[in-house]
CSV table of C-alpha atoms and ligand atoms in Angstrom, one decimal:
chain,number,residue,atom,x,y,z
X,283,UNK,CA,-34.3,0.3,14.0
X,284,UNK,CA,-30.6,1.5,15.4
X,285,UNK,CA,-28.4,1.5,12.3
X,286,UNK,CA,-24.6,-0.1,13.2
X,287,UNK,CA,-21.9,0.8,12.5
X,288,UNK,CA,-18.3,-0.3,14.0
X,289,UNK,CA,-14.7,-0.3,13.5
X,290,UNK,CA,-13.1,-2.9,11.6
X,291,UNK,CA,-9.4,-3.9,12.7
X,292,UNK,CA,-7.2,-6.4,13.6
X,293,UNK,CA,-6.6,-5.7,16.8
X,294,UNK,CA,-9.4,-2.9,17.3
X,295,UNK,CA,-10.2,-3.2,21.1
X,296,UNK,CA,-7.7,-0.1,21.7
X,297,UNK,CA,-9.8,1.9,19.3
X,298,UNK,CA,-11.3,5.5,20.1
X,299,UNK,CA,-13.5,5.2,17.0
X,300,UNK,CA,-16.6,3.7,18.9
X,301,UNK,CA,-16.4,6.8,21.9
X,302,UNK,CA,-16.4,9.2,20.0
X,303,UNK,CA,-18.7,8.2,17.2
X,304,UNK,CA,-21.1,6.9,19.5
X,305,UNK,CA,-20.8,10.9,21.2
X,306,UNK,CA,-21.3,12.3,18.0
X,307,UNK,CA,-24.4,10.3,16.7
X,308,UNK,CA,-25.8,11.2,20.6
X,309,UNK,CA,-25.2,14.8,19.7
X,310,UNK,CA,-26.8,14.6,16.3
X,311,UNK,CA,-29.7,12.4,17.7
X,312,UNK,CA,-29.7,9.6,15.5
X,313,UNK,CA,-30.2,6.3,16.1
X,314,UNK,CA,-27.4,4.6,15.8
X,315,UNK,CA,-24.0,2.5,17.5
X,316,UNK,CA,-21.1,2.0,17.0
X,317,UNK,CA,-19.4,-1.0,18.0
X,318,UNK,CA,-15.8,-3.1,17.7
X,319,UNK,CA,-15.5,-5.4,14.5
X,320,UNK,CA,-11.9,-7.2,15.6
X,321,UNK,CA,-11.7,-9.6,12.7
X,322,UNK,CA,-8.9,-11.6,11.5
X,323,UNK,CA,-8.0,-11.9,8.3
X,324,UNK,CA,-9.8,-15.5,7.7
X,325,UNK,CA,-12.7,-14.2,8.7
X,326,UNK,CA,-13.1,-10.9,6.3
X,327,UNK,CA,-15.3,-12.5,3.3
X,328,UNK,CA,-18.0,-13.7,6.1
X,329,UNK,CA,-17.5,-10.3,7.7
X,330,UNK,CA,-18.3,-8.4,4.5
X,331,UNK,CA,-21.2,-10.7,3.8
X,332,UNK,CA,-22.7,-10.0,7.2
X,333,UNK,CA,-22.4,-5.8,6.5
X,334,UNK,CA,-24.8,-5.9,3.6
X,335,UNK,CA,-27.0,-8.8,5.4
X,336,UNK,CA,-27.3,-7.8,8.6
X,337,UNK,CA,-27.2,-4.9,7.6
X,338,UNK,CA,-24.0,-2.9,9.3
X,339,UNK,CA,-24.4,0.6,7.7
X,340,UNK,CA,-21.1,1.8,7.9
X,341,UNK,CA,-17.3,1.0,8.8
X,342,UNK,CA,-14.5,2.8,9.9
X,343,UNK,CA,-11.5,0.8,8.8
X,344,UNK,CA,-8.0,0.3,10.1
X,345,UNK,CA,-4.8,-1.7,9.9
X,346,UNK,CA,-4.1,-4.1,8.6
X,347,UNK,CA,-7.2,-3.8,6.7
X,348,UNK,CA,-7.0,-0.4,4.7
X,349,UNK,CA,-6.4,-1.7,1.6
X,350,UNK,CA,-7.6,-5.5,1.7
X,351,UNK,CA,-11.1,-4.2,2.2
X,352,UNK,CA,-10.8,-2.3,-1.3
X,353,UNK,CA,-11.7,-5.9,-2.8
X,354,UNK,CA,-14.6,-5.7,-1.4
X,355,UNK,CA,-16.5,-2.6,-2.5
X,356,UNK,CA,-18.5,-1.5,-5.7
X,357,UNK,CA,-17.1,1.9,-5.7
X,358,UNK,CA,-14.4,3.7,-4.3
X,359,UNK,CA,-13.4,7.3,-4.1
X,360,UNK,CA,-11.0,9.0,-6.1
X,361,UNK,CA,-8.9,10.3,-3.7
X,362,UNK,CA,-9.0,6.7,-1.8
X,363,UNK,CA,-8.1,4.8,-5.1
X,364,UNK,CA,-4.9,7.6,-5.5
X,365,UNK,CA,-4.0,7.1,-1.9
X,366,UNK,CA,-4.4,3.0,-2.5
X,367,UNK,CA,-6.4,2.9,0.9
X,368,UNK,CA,-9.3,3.3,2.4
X,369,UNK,CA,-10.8,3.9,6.2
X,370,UNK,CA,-14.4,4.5,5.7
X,371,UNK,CA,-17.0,2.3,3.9
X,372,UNK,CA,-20.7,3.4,3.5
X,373,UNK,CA,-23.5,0.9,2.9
X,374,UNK,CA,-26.0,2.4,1.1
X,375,UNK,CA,-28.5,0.1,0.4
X,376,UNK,CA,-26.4,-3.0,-0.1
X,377,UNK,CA,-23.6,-1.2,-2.2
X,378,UNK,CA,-21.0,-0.7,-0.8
X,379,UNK,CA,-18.8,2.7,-1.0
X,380,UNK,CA,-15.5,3.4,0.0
X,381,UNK,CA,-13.6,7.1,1.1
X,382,UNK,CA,-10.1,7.9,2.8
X,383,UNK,CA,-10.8,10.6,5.0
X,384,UNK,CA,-7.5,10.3,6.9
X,385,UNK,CA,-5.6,12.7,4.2
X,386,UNK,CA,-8.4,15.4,5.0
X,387,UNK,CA,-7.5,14.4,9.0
X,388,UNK,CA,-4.2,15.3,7.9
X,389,UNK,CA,-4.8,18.6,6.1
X,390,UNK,CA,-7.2,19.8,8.7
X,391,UNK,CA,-4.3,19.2,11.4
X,392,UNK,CA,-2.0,21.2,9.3
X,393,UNK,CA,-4.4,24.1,8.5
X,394,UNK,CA,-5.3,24.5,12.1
X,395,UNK,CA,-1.5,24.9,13.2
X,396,UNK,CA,0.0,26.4,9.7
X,397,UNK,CA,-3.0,27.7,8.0
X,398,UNK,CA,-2.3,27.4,3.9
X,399,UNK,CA,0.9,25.7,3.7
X,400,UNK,CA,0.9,25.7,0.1
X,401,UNK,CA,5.0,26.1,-1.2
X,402,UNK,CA,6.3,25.0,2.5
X,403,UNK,CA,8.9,21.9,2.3
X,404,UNK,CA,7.8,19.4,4.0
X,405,UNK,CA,9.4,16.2,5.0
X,406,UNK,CA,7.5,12.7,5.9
X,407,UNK,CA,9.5,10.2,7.7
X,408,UNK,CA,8.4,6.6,7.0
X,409,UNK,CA,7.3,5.0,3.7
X,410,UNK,CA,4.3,2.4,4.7
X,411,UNK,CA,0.7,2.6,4.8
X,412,UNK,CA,0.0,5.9,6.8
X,413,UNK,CA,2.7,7.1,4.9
X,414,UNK,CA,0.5,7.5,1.9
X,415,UNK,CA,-2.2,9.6,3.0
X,416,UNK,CA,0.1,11.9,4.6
X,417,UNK,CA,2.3,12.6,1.2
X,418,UNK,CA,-1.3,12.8,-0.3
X,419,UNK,CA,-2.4,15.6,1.6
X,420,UNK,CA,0.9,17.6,1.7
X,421,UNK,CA,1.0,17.7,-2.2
X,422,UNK,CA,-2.9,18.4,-2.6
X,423,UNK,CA,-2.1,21.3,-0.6
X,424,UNK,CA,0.8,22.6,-2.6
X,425,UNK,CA,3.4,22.3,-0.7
X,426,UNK,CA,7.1,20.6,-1.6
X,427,UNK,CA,7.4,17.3,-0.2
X,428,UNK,CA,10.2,14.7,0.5
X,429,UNK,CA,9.7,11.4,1.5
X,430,UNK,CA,12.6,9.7,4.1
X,431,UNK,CA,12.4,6.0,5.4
X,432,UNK,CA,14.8,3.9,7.3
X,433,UNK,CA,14.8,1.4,4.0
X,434,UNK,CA,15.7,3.5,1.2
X,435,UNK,CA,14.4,2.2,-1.7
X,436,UNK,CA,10.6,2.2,-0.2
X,437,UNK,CA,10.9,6.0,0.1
X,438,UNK,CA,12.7,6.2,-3.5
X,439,UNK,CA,9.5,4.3,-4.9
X,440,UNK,CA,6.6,6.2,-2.4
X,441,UNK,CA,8.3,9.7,-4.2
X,442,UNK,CA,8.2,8.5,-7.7
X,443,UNK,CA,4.3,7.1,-7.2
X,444,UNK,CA,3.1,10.6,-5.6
X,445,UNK,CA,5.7,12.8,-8.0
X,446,UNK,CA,4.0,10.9,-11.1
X,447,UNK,CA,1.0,11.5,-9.8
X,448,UNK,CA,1.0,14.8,-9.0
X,449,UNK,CA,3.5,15.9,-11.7
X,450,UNK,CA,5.9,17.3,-9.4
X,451,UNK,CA,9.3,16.6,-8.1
X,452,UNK,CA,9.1,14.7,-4.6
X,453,UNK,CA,12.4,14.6,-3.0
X,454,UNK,CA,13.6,11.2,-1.3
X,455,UNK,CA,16.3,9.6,0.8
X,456,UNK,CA,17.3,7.8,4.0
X,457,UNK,CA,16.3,9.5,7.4
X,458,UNK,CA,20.2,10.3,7.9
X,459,UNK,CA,19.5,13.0,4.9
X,460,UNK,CA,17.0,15.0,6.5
X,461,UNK,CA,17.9,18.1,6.7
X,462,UNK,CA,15.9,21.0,7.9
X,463,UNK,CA,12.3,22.7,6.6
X,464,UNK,CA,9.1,24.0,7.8
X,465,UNK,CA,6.9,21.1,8.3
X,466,UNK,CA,7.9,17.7,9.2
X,467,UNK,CA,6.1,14.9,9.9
X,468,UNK,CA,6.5,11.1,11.1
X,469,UNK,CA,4.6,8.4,9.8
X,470,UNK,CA,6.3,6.0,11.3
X,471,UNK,CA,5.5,2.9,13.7
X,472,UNK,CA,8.1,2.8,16.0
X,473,UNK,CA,6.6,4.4,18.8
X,474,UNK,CA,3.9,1.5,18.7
X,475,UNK,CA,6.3,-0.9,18.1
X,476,UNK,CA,8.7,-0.1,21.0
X,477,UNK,CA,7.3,2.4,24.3
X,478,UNK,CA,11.3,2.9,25.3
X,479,UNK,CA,12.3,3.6,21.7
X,480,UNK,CA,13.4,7.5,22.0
X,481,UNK,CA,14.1,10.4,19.4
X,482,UNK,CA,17.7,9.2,18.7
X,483,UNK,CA,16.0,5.6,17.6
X,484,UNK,CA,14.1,7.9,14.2
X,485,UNK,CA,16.6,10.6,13.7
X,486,UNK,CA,19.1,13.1,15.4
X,487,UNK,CA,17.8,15.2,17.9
X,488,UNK,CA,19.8,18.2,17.1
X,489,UNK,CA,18.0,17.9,13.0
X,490,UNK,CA,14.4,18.1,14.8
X,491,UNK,CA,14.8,21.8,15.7
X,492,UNK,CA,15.5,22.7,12.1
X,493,UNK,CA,11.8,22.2,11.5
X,494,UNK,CA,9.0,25.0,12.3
X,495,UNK,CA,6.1,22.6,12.8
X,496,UNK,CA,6.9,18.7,13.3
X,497,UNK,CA,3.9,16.6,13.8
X,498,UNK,CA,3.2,13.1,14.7
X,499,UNK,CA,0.5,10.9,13.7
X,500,UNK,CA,0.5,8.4,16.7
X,501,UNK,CA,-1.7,10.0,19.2
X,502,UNK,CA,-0.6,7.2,22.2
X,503,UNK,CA,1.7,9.0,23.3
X,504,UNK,CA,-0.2,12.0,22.7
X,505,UNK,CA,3.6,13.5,23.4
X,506,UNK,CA,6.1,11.7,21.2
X,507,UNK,CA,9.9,11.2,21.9
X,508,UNK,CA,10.1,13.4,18.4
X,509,UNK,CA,7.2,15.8,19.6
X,510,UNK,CA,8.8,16.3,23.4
X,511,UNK,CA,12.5,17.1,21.0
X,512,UNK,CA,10.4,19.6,19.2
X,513,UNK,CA,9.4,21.3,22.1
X,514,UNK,CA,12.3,21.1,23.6
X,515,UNK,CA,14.0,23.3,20.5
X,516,UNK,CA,11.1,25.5,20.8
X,517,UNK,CA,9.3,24.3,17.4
X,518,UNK,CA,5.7,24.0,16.8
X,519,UNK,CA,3.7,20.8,17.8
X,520,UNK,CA,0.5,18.9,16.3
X,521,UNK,CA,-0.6,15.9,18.8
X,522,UNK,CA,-2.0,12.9,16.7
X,523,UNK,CA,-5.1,13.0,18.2
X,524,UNK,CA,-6.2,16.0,15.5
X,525,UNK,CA,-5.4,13.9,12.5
X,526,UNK,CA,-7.9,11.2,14.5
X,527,UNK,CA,-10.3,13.9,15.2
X,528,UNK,CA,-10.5,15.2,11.7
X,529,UNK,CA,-10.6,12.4,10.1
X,530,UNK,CA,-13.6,11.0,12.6
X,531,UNK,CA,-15.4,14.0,11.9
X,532,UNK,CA,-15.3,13.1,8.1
X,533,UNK,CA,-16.1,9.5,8.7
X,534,UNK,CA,-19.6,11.3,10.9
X,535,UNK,CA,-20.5,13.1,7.9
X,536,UNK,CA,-20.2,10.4,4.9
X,537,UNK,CA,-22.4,8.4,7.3
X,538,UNK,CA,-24.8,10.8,8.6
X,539,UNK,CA,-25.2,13.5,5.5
X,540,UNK,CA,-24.9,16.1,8.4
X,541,UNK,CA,-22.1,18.6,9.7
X,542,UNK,CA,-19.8,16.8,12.5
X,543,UNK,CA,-20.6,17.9,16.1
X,544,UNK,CA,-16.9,18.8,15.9
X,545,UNK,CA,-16.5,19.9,19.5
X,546,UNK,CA,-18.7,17.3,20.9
X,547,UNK,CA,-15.9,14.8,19.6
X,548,UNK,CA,-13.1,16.6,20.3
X,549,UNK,CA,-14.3,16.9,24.2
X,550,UNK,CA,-14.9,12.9,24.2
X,551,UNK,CA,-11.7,12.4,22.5
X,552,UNK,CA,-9.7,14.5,25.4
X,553,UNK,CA,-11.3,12.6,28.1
X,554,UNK,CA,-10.3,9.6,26.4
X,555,UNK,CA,-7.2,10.6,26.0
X,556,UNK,CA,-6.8,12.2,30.1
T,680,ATR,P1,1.9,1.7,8.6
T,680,ATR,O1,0.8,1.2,7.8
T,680,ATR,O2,1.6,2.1,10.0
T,680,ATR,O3,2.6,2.8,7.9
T,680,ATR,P2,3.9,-0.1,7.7
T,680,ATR,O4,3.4,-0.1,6.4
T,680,ATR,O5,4.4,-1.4,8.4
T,680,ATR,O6,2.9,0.5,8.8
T,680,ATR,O7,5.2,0.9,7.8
T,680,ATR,C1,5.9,1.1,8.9
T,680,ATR,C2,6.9,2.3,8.7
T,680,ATR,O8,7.5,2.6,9.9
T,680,ATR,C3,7.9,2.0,7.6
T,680,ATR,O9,8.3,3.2,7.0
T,680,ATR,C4,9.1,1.5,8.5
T,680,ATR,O10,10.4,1.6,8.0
T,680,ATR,P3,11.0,0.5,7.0
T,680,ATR,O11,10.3,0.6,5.7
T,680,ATR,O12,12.4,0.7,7.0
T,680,ATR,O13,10.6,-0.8,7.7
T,680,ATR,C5,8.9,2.5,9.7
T,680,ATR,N1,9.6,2.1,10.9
T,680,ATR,C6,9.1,1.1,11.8
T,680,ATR,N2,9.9,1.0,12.8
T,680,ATR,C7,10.9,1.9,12.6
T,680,ATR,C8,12.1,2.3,13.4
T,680,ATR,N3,12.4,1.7,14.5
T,680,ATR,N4,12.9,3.3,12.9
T,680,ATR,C9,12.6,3.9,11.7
T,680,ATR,N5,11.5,3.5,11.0
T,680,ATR,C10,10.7,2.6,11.4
């Protein structure tokens, strides 16, 4: 029987999950879709219900739903329970596990472009959701992090949650404090929120520069206002679209037990992306 498995969202239609799973389980030959679960909120408990009885054998999970669905599983990952989110839920054999591969999308990003950036200050703009798997990441790798967000006090609280839990000190402030560093990062909405927002919307142009590597999670625009300013000062660049690909490819194997057809998904995702 095809085993399904989909992306649950709120709106999902948008999605690139379904392409370039679907691509991947071609390439590994198994049997198996994947398909769009847009669900609204009032509609999750019958959703869950109808993974374990129809059976759906896996989900890849995305806002608003990251950490609603946590309610909803027997088990959940270690480093998905520090993160406080999850994006990928297994069903194996009607219990139901939960992983965050989105901070390994991140590291893999960051080791492809920086290789081990273990001791390199890094900043994160933005204190919500994605926020958290991206601070994650940075400190499992080593490096020194600080946390900057357009309201204060979320980034103030987002540093002492990841500095307690990591036992180090994470620096914090208001984007107008950013200074300068090797790595920084935005986690923040506003491209998605507003297509004319530009650079000077986030943060100074002239402060962008300061940085070696500046990366952006949105991947639609694949170039960012802040990533075209990088570029522009002659800094390094990573496109969102390898934090999706990563993170995909870690989604492929939970489900599947077997290595990700890596470049099979990174050609679909391209063409997507064209
Ligand atoms: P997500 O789960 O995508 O992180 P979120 O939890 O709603 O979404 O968080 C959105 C983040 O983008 C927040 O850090 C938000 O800043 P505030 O905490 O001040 O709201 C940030 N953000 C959204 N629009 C922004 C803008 N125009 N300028 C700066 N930051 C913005």
């Amino acid at each position: 029987m095809t085993k399904q498995y989909g992306i649950l969202a709120y709106p999902a239609r948008h999605s690139l999950s379904p392409a370039v799973h679907d691509a991947a389980f071609k390439c590994l030959k198994i049997d198996a879709q994947f398909g769009f679960f847009e669900t609204p909120e009032s509609e999750i408990p019958s959703f869950i219900e109808s993974v374990l009885s129809e059976p759906i054998s896996g989900l890849a999970v995305s806002l608003p739903y990251k950490e609603l669905v946590m309610n909803y599983m027997n088990k959940i990952d270690e480093d998905a329970l520090k993160i406080g989110a999850v994006n990928t839920v297994v069903n194996k054999g009607g219990m139901l596990y939960a992983y965050n591969t989105d901070w390994i999308g991140v590291q893999k990003a960051l080791e492809e472009s920086v290789g081990d950036f273990s001791g390199m200050n890094a900043v994160v703009i933005g204190a919500g959701g994605a926020a958290r798997g991206v601070i994650y990441a940075l400190l499992k790798g080593g490096a020194k992090v600080g946390v900057y967000n357009r309201t204060e006090e979320k980034a103030q609280e987002l540093a002492k949650y990841f500095g307690d839990l990591f036992g180090v000190m994470v620096e914090s402030g208001g984007i107008d404090k950013i200074d300068s560093g090797d790595i920084l990062i935005n986690t923040t909405s506003i491209w998605l929120e507003n297509e004319e927002a530009k650079v000077e919307d986030l943060m100074l142009e002239n402060v962008v520069g300061r940085f070696k590597t500046v990366m952006d999670i949105v991947y639609k625009p694949l170039i960012t206002p802040l990533l075209a300013a990088a570029q522009k000062a002659g800094s390094k660049v990573i496109t969102g679209d390898k934090m999706f690909l990563y993170q995909a490819a870690a989604q492929c194997e939970l489900w599947t037990g077997e290595k990700a057809p890596i470049e099979v998904m990174r050609e679909t995702l391209n063409n997507c992306l064209l």
